[in-house]
PDB file of C-alpha atoms in Angstrom:
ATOM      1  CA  UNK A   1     -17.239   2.601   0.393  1.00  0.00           C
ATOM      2  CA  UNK A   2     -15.801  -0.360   2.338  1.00  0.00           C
ATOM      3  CA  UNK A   3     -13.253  -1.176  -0.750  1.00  0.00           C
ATOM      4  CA  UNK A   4     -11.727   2.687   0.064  1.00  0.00           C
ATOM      5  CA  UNK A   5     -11.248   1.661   4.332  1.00  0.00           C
ATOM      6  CA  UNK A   6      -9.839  -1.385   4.004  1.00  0.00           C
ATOM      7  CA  UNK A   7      -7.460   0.117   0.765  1.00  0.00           C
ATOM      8  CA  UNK A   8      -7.191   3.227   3.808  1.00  0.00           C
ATOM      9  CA  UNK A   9      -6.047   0.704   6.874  1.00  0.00           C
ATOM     10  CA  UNK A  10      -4.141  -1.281   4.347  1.00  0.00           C
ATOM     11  CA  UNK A  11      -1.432   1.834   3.629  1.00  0.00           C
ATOM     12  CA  UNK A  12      -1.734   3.391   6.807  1.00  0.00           C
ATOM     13  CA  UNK A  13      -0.095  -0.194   8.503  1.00  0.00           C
ATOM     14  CA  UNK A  14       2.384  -0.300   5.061  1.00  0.00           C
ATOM     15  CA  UNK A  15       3.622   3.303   6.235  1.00  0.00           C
ATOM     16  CA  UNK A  16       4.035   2.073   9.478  1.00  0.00           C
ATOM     17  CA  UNK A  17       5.709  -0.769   9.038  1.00  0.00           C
ATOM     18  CA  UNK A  18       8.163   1.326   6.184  1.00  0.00           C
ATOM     19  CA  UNK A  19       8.960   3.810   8.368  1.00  0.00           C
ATOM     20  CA  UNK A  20       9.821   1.721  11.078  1.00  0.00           C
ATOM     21  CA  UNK A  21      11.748  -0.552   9.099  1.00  0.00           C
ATOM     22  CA  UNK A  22      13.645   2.803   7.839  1.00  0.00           C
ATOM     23  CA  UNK A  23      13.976   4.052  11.325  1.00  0.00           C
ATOM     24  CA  UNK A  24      15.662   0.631  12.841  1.00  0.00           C
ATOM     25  CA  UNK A  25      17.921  -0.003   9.495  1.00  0.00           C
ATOM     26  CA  UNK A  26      21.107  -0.120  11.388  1.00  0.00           C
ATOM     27  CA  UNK A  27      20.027  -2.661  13.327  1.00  0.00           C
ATOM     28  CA  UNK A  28      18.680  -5.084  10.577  1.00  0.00           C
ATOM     29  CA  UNK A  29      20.793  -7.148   8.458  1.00  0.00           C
ATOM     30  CA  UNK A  30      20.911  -7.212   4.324  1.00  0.00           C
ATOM     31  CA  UNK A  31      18.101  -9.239   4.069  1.00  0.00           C
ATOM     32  CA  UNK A  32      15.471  -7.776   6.073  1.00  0.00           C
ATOM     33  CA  UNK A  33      16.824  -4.059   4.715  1.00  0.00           C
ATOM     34  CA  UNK A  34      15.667  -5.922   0.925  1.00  0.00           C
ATOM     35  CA  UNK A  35      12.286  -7.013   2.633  1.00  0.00           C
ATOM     36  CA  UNK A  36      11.801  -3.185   3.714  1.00  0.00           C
ATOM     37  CA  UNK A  37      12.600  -2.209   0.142  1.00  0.00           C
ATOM     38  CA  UNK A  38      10.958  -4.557  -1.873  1.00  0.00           C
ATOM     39  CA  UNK A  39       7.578  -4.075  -0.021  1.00  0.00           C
ATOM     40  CA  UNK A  40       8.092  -0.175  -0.089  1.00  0.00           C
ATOM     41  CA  UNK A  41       8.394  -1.164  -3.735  1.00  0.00           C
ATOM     42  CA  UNK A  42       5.371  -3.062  -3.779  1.00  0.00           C
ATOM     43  CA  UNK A  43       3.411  -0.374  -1.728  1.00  0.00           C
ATOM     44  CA  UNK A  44       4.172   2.521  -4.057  1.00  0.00           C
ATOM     45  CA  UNK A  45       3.227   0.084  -7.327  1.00  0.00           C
ATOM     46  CA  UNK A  46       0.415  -1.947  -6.161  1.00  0.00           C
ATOM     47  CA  UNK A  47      -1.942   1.073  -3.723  1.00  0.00           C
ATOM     48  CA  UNK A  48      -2.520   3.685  -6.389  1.00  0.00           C
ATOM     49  CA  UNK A  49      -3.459   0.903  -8.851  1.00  0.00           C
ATOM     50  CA  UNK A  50      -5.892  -0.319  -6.375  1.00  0.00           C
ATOM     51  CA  UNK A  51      -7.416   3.297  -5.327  1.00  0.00           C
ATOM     52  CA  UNK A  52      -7.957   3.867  -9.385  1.00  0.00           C
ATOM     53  CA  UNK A  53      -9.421  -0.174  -9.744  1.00  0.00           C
ATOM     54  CA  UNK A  54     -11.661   0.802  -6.758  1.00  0.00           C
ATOM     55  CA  UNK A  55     -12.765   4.118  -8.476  1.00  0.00           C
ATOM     56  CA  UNK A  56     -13.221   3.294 -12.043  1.00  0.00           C
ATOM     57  CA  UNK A  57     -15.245   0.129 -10.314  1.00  0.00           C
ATOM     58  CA  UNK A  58     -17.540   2.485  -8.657  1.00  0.00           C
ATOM     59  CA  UNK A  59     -17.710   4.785 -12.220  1.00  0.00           C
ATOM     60  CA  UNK A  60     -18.850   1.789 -14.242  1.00  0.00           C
ATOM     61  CA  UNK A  61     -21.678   0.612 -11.719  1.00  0.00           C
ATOM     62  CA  UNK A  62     -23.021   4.472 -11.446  1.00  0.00           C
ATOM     63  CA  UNK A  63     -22.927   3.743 -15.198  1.00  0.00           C
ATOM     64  CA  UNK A  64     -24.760   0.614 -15.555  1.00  0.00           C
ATOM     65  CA  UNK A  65     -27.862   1.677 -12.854  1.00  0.00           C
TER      66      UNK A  65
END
């Protein structure tokens, strides 16, 4: 399914990017170290709701045909 690679790419560049911003947090200031939490925030909320919404998509069109 195209809706699981892009949800796929989509968290493997929001690890990325959290780890990294983890990594370098001595070097950033208070408001980028709230930017790194607030989207790892985001990232744990909002990409298992989307994997489920994906699924339970694909289980109501094997449904319907």
């Amino acid at each position: 399914m195209k809706a699981y690679r892009c949800g796929y790419v989509l968290v493997t560049i929001w690890l990325i990017w959290m780890f990294y911003g983890y990594n370098t947090y001595n070097d950033v200031d208070e408001t980028k170290m709230f930017q790194i939490l607030g989207i790892t925030v985001l990232g744990l909320i909002l990409f298992p709701l989307y994997f489920v919404g994906v699924y339970l998509y694909g289980v109501l069109m094997r449904r319907k045909t």
